[in-house]
mmCIF file of C-alpha atoms in Angstrom:
data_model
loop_
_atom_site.group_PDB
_atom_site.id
_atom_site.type_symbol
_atom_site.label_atom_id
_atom_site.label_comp_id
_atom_site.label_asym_id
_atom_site.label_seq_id
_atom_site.Cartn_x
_atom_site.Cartn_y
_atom_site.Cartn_z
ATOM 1 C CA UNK A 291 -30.229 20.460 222.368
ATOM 2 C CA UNK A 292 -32.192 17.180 223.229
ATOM 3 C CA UNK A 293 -34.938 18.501 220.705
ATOM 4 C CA UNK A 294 -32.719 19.432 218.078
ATOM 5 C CA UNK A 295 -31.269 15.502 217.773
ATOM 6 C CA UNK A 296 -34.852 14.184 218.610
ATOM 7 C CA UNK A 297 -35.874 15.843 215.305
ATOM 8 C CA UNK A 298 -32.671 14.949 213.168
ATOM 9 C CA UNK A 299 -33.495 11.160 214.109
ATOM 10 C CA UNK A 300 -36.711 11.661 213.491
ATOM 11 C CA UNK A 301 -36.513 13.503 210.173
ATOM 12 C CA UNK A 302 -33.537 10.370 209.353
ATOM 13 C CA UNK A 303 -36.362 7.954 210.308
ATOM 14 C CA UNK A 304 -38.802 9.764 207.949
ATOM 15 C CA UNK A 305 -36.390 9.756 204.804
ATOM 16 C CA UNK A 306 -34.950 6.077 205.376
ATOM 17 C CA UNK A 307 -38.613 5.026 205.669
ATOM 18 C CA UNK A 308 -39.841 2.552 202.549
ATOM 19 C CA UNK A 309 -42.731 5.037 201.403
ATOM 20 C CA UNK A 310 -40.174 7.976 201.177
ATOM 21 C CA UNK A 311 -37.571 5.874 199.485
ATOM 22 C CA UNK A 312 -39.773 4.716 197.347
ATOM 23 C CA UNK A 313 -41.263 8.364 196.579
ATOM 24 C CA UNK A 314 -37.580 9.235 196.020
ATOM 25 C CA UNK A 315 -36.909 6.320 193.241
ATOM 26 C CA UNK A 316 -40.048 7.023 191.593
ATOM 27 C CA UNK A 317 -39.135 11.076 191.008
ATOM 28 C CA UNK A 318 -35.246 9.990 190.127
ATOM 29 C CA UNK A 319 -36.761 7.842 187.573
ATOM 30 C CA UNK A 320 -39.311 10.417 185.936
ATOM 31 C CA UNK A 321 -37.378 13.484 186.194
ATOM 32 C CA UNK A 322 -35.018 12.966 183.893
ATOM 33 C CA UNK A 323 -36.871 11.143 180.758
ATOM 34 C CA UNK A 324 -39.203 14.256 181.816
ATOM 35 C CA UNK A 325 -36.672 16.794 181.033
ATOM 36 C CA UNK A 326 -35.724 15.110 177.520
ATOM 37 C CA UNK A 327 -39.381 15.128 177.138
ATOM 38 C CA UNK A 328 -39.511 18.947 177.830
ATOM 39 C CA UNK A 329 -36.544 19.790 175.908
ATOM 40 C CA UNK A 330 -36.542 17.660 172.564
ATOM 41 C CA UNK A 331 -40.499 17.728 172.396
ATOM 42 C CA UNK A 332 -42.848 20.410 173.664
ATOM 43 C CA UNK A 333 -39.889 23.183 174.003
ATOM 44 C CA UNK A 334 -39.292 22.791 169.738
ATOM 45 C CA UNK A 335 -43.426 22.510 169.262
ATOM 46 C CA UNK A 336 -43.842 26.020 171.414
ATOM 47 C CA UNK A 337 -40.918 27.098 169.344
ATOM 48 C CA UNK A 338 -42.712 25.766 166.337
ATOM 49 C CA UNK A 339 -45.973 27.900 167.032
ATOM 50 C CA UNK A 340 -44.541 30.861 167.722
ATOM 51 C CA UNK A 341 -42.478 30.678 164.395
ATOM 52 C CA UNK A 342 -45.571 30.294 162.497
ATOM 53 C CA UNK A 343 -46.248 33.795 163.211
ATOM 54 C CA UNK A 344 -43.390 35.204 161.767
ATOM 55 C CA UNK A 345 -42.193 35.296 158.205
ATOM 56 C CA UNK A 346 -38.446 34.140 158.276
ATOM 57 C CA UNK A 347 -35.976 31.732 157.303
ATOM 58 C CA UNK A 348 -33.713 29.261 158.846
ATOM 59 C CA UNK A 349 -30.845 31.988 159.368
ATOM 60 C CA UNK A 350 -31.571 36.090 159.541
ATOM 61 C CA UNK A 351 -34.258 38.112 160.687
ATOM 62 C CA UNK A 352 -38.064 37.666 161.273
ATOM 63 C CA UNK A 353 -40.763 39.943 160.816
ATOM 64 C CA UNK A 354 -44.350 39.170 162.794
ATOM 65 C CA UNK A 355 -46.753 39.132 160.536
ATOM 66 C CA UNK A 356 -49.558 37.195 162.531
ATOM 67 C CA UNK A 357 -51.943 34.888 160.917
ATOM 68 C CA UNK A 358 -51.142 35.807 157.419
ATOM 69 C CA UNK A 359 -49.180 32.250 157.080
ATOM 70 C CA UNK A 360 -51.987 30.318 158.357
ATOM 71 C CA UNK A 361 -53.976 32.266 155.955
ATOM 72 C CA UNK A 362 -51.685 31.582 152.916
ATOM 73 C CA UNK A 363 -51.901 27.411 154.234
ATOM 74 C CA UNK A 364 -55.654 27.868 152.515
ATOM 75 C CA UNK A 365 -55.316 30.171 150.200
ATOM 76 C CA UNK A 366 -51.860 28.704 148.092
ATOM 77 C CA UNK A 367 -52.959 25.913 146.014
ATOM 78 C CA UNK A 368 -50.150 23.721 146.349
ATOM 79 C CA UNK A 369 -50.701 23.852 150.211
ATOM 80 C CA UNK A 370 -54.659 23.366 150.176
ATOM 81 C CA UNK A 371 -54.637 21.263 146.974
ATOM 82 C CA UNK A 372 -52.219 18.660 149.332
ATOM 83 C CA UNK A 373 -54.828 18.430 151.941
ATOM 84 C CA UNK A 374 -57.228 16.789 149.126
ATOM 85 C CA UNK A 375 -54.627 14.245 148.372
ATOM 86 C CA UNK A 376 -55.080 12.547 151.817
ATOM 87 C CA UNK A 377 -58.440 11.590 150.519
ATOM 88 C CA UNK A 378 -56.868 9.274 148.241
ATOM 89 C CA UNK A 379 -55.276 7.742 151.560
ATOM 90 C CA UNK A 380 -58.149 7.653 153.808
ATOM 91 C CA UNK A 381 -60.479 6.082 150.839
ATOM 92 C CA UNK A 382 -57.165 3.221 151.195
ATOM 93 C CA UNK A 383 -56.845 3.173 154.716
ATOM 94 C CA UNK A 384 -60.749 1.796 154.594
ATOM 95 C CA UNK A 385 -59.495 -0.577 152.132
ATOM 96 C CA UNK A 386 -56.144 -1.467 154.543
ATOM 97 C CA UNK A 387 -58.625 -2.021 157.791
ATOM 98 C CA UNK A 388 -61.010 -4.053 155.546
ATOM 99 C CA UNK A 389 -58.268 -6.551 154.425
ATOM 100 C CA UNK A 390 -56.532 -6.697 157.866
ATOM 101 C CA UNK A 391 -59.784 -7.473 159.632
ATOM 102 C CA UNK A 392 -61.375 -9.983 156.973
ATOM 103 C CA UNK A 393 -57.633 -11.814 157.451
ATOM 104 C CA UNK A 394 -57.292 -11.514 161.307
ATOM 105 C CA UNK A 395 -60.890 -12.916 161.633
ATOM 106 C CA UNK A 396 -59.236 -15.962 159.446
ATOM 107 C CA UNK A 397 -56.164 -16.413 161.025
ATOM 108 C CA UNK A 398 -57.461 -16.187 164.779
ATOM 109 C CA UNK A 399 -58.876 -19.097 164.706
ATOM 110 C CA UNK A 400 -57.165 -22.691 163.547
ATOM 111 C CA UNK A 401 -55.725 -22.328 160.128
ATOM 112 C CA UNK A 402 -52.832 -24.811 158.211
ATOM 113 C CA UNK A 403 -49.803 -22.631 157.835
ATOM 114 C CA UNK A 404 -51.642 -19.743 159.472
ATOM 115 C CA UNK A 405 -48.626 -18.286 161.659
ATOM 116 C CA UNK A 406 -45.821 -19.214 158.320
ATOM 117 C CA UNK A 407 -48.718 -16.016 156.778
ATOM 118 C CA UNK A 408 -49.059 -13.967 159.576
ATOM 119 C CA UNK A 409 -45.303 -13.590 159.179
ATOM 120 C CA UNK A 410 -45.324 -13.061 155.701
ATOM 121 C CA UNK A 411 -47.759 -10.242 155.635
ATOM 122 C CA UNK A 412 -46.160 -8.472 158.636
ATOM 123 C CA UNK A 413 -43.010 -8.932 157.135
ATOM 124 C CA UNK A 414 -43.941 -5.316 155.376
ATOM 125 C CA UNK A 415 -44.360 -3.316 158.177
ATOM 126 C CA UNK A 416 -40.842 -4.230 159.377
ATOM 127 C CA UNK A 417 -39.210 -2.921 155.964
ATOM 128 C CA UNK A 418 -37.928 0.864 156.622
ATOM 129 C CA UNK A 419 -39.827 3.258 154.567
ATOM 130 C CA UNK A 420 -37.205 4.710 152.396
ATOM 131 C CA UNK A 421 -36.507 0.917 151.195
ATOM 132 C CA UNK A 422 -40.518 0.517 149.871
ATOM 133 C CA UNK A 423 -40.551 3.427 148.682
ATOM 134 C CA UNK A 424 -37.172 2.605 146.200
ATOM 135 C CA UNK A 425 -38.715 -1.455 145.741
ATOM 136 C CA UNK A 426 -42.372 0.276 144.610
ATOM 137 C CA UNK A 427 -40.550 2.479 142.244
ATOM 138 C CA UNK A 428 -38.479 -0.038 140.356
ATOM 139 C CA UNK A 429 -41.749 -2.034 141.366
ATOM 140 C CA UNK A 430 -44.454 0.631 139.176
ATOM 141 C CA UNK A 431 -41.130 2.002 136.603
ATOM 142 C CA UNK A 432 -42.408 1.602 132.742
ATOM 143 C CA UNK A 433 -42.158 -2.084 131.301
ATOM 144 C CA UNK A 434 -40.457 -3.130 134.784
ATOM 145 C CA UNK A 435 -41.960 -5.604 137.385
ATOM 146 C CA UNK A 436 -45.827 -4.949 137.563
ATOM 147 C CA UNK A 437 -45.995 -4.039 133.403
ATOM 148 C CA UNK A 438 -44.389 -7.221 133.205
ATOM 149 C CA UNK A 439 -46.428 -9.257 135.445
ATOM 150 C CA UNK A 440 -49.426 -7.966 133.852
ATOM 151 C CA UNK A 441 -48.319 -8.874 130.060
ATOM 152 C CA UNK A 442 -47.808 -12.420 131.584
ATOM 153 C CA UNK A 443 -51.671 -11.911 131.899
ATOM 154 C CA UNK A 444 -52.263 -11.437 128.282
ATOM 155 C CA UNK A 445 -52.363 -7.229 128.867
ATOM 156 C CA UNK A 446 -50.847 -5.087 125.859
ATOM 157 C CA UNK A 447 -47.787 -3.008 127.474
ATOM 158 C CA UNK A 448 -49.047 -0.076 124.856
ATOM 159 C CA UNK A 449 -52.598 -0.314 126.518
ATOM 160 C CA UNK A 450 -50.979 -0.271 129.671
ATOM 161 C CA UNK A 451 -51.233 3.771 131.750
ATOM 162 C CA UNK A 452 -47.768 5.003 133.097
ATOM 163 C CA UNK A 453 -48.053 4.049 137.164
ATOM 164 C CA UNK A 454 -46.475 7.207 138.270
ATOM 165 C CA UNK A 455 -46.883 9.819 135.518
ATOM 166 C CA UNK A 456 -50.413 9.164 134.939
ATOM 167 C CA UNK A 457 -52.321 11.756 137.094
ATOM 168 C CA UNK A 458 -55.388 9.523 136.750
ATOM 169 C CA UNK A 459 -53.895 6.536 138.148
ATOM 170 C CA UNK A 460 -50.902 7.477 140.440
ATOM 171 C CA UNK A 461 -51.952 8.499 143.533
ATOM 172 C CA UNK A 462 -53.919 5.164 143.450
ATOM 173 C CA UNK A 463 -50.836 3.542 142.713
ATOM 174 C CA UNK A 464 -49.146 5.280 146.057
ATOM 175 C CA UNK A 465 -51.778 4.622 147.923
ATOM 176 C CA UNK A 466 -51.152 0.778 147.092
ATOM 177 C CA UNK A 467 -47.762 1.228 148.129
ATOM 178 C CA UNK A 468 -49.342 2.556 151.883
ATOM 179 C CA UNK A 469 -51.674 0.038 152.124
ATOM 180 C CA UNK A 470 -49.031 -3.043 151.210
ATOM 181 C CA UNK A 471 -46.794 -1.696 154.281
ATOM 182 C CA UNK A 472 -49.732 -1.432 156.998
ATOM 183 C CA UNK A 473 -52.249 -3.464 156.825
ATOM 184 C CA UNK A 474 -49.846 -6.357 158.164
ATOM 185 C CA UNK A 475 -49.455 -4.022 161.484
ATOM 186 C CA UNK A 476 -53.669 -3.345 161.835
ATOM 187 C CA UNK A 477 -53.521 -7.295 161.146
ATOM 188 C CA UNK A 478 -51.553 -8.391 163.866
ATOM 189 C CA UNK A 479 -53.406 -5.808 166.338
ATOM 190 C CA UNK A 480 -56.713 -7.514 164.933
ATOM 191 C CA UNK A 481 -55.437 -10.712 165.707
ATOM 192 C CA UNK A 482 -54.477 -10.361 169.644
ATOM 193 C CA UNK A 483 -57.806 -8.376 170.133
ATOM 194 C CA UNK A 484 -59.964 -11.177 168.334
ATOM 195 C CA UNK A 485 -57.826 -13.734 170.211
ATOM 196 C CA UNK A 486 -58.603 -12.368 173.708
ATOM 197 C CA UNK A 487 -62.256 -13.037 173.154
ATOM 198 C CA UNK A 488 -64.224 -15.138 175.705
ATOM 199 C CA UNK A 489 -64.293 -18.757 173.603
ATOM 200 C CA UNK A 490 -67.074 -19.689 175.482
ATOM 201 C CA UNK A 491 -69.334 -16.925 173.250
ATOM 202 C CA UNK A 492 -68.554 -18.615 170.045
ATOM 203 C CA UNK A 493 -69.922 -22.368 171.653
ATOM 204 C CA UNK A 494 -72.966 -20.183 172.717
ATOM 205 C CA UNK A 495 -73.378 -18.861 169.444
ATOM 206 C CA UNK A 496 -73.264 -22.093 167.558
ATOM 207 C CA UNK A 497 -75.548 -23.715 169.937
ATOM 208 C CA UNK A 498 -77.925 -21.006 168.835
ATOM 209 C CA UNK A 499 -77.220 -21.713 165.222
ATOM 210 C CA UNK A 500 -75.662 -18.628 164.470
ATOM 211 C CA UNK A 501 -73.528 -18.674 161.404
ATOM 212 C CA UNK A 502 -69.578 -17.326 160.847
ATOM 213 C CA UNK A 503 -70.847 -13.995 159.803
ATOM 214 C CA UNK A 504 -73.464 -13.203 162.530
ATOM 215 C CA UNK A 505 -70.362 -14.583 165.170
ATOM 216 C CA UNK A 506 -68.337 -12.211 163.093
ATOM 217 C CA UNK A 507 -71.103 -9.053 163.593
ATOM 218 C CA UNK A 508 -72.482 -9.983 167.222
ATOM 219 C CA UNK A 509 -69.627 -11.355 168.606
ATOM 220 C CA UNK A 510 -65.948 -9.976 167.052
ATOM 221 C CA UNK A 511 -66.679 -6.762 166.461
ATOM 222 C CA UNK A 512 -68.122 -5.594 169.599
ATOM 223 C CA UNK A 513 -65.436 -7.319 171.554
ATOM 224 C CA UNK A 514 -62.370 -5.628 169.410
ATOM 225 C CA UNK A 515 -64.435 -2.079 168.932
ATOM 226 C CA UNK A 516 -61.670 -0.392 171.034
ATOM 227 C CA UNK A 517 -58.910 -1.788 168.981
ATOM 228 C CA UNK A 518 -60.846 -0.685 165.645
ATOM 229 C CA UNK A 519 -61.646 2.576 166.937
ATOM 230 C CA UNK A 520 -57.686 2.662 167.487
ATOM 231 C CA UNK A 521 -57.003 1.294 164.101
ATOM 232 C CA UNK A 522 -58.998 3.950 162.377
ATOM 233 C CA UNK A 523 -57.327 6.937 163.886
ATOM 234 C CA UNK A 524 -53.870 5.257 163.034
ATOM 235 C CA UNK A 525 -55.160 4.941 159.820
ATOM 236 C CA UNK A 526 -56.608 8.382 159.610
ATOM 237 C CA UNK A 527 -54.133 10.214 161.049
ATOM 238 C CA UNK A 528 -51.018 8.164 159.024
ATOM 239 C CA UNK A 529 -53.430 9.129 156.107
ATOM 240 C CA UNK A 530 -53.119 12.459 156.391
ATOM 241 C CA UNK A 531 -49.927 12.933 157.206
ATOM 242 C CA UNK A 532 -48.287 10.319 154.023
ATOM 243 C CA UNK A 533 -44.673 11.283 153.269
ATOM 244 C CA UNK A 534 -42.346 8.516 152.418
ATOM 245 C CA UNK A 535 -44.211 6.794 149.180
ATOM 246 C CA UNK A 536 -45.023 10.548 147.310
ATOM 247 C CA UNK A 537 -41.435 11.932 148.345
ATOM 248 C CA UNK A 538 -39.387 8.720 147.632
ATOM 249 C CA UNK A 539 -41.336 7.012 144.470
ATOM 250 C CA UNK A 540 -42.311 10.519 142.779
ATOM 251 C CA UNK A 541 -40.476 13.198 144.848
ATOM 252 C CA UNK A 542 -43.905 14.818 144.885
ATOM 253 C CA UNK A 543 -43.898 15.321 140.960
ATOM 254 C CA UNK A 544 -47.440 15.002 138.652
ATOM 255 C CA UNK A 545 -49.962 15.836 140.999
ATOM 256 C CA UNK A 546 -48.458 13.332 143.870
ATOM 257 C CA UNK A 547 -47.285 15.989 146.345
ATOM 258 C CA UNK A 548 -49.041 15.084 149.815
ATOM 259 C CA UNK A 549 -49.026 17.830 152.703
ATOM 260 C CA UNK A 550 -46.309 16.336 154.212
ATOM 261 C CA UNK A 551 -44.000 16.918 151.009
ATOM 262 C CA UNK A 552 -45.206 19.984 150.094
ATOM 263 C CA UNK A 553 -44.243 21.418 153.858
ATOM 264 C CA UNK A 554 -41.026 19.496 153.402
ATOM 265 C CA UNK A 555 -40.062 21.815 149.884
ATOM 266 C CA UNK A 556 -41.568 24.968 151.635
ATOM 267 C CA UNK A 557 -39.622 24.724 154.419
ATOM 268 C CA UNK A 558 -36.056 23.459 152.797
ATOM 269 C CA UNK A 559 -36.028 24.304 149.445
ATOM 270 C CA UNK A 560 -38.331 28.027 149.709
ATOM 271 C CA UNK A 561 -36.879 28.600 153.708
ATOM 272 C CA UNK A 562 -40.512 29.878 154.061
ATOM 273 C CA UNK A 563 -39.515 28.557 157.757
ATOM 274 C CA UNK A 564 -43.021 30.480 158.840
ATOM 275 C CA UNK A 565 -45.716 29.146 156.548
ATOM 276 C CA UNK A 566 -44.000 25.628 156.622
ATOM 277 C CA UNK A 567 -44.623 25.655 160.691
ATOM 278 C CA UNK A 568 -48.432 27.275 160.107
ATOM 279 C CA UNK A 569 -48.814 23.888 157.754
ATOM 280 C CA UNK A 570 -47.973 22.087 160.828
ATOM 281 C CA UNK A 571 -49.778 23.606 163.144
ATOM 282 C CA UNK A 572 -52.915 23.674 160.510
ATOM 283 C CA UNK A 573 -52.174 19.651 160.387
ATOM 284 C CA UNK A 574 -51.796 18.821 164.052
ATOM 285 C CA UNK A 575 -55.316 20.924 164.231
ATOM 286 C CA UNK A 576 -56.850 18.680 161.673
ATOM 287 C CA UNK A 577 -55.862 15.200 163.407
ATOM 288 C CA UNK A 578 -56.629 16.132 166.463
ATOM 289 C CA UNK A 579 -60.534 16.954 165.100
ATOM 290 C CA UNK A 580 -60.691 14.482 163.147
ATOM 291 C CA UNK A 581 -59.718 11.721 166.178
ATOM 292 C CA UNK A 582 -62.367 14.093 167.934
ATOM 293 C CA UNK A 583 -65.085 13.035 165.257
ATOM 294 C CA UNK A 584 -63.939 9.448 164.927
ATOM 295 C CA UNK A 585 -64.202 9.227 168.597
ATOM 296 C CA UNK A 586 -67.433 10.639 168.604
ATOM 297 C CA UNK A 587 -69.159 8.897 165.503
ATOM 298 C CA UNK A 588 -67.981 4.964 167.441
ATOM 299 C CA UNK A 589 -69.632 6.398 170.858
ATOM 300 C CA UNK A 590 -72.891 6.964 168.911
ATOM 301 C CA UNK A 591 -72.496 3.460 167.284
ATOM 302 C CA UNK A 592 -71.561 1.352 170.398
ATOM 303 C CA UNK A 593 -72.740 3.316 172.886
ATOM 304 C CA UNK A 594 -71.446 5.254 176.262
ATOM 305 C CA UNK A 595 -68.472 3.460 177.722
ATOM 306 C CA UNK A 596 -67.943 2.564 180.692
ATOM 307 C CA UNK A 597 -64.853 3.336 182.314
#
């Protein structure tokens, strides 16, 4: 008997002790944003693989028919033929990171009115999707905003291509429309890396006599490599999966039909519920290798981290 309420005291000790209540807090707290995790995340992505092995729709039956779908993904044209439009938006993503950097390396340092246009060119990035995509299609509509703002320039509206019909010219003209939202957002990332440099490196670099540009080379960029190496797989990965300019400006029409859109009509408009959840599979595969590459190709370029 004197054992048994020795060890309930002790055992009460034990749980009312600060490392155990702590413990207890810390699991209360994880558990449950863990099981929302489970359930609305990686229980519908298992789903999601297992469906690409079937051929079915939304409602009725399923038959297995194994890695035919992910075959089809490269076979079908309109499914490969997507994959070559994200070229279009990794060739702008370059141009996005380019512009946000050159800017950032401006506006980090002591500029009149410099914060009054950091505002203005995040401003974009705040704007909901849906909403640029409606403004860029008034913006690029025939003999509307941008036709007009180019005859103001002394440019013949006859001579002038059609933005969005013009298989030639449109995707470039989406692509505009991607790079107008985000490079505000790679901007302001810029901007707190740069910032967070040791100020003391720049005084040592102009006693040396170097110039803005070798600061820029020796000094910026290996400082901020982590947040560039972040920007690019942003970029790269937002490149290749594009949805809201092609399926809100163009709804995917003349040639502007990214992967994304083409998986969205597969899997709504055909119920090919199956081939639409290979595509996504087949996507996740290629961002993951291609933030793989990336990672490797700036570890050859800067070197072995450290951890």
């Amino acid at each position: 008997m004197g054992n048994s309420v020795s060890d309930s005291a002790g055992f009460k000790a034990w749980f009312g002790s600060r490392k155990v209540q702590r413990i207890i807090v810390m699991v209360t707290f994880m558990i449950i944003p863990l099981i929302l995790l489970f359930l609305f995340t990686y229980l519908p992505f298992g789903e999601m693989i297992s469906f690409s092995f079937y051929k079915m729709k939304y409602i009725g039956k399923k038959t297995f028919v194994g890695l035919k779908n992910y075959a089809s993904v490269f076979k079908r044209e309109d499914c490969f033929g997507a994959l070559k439009l994200s070229l279009y938006y990794m060739l702008g993503s370059l141009v996005q990171l380019t512009i946000a950097l050159y800017l950032a390396t401006i506006l980090s340092f002591k500029v009149k009115g410099g914060n009054i246009f950091k505002g203005f060119m995040f401003f974009p990035f705040l704007i909901n999707g849906i909403a640029v995509g409606f403004i860029f299609k008034f913006f690029y509509t025939r003999g509307y905003v941008f036709d007009t703002v180019l005859q103001w320039c002394g440019f013949n509206l006859e001579n002038l291509p059609y933005w969005l019909k013009d298989q030639a010219i449109n995707n470039y003209s989406l692509v505009g429309t991607s790079v107008w939202r985000y490079f505000g957002q790679n901007m302001v990332l810029f901007i707190g890396a740069i910032m967070s440099v040791d100020s003391s490196l720049y005084e040592a670099a102009m006693i040396d006599g170097a110039n803005k540009f070798q600061q820029f080379i020796y000094i910026i960029v290996p400082n901020i490599k982590k947040i560039i190496l972040l920007n690019v797989i942003l970029s790269i990965t937002g490149s290749l999966s594009a949805f809201e300019p092609p399926y809100v400006i163009t709804s995917g029409a003349n040639g502007t039909g990214t992967y994304f859109v083409i998986m969205h009509e597969i899997a709504h408009t055909q119920q090919k519920v199956g081939l639409a959840s290979a595509m996504a599979v087949v996507l996740l595969a290629i961002i993951l290798f291609a933030t793989l590459v990336q990672k490797i190709v700036f570890r050859g370029i800067y070197g072995q981290e450290e951890d």
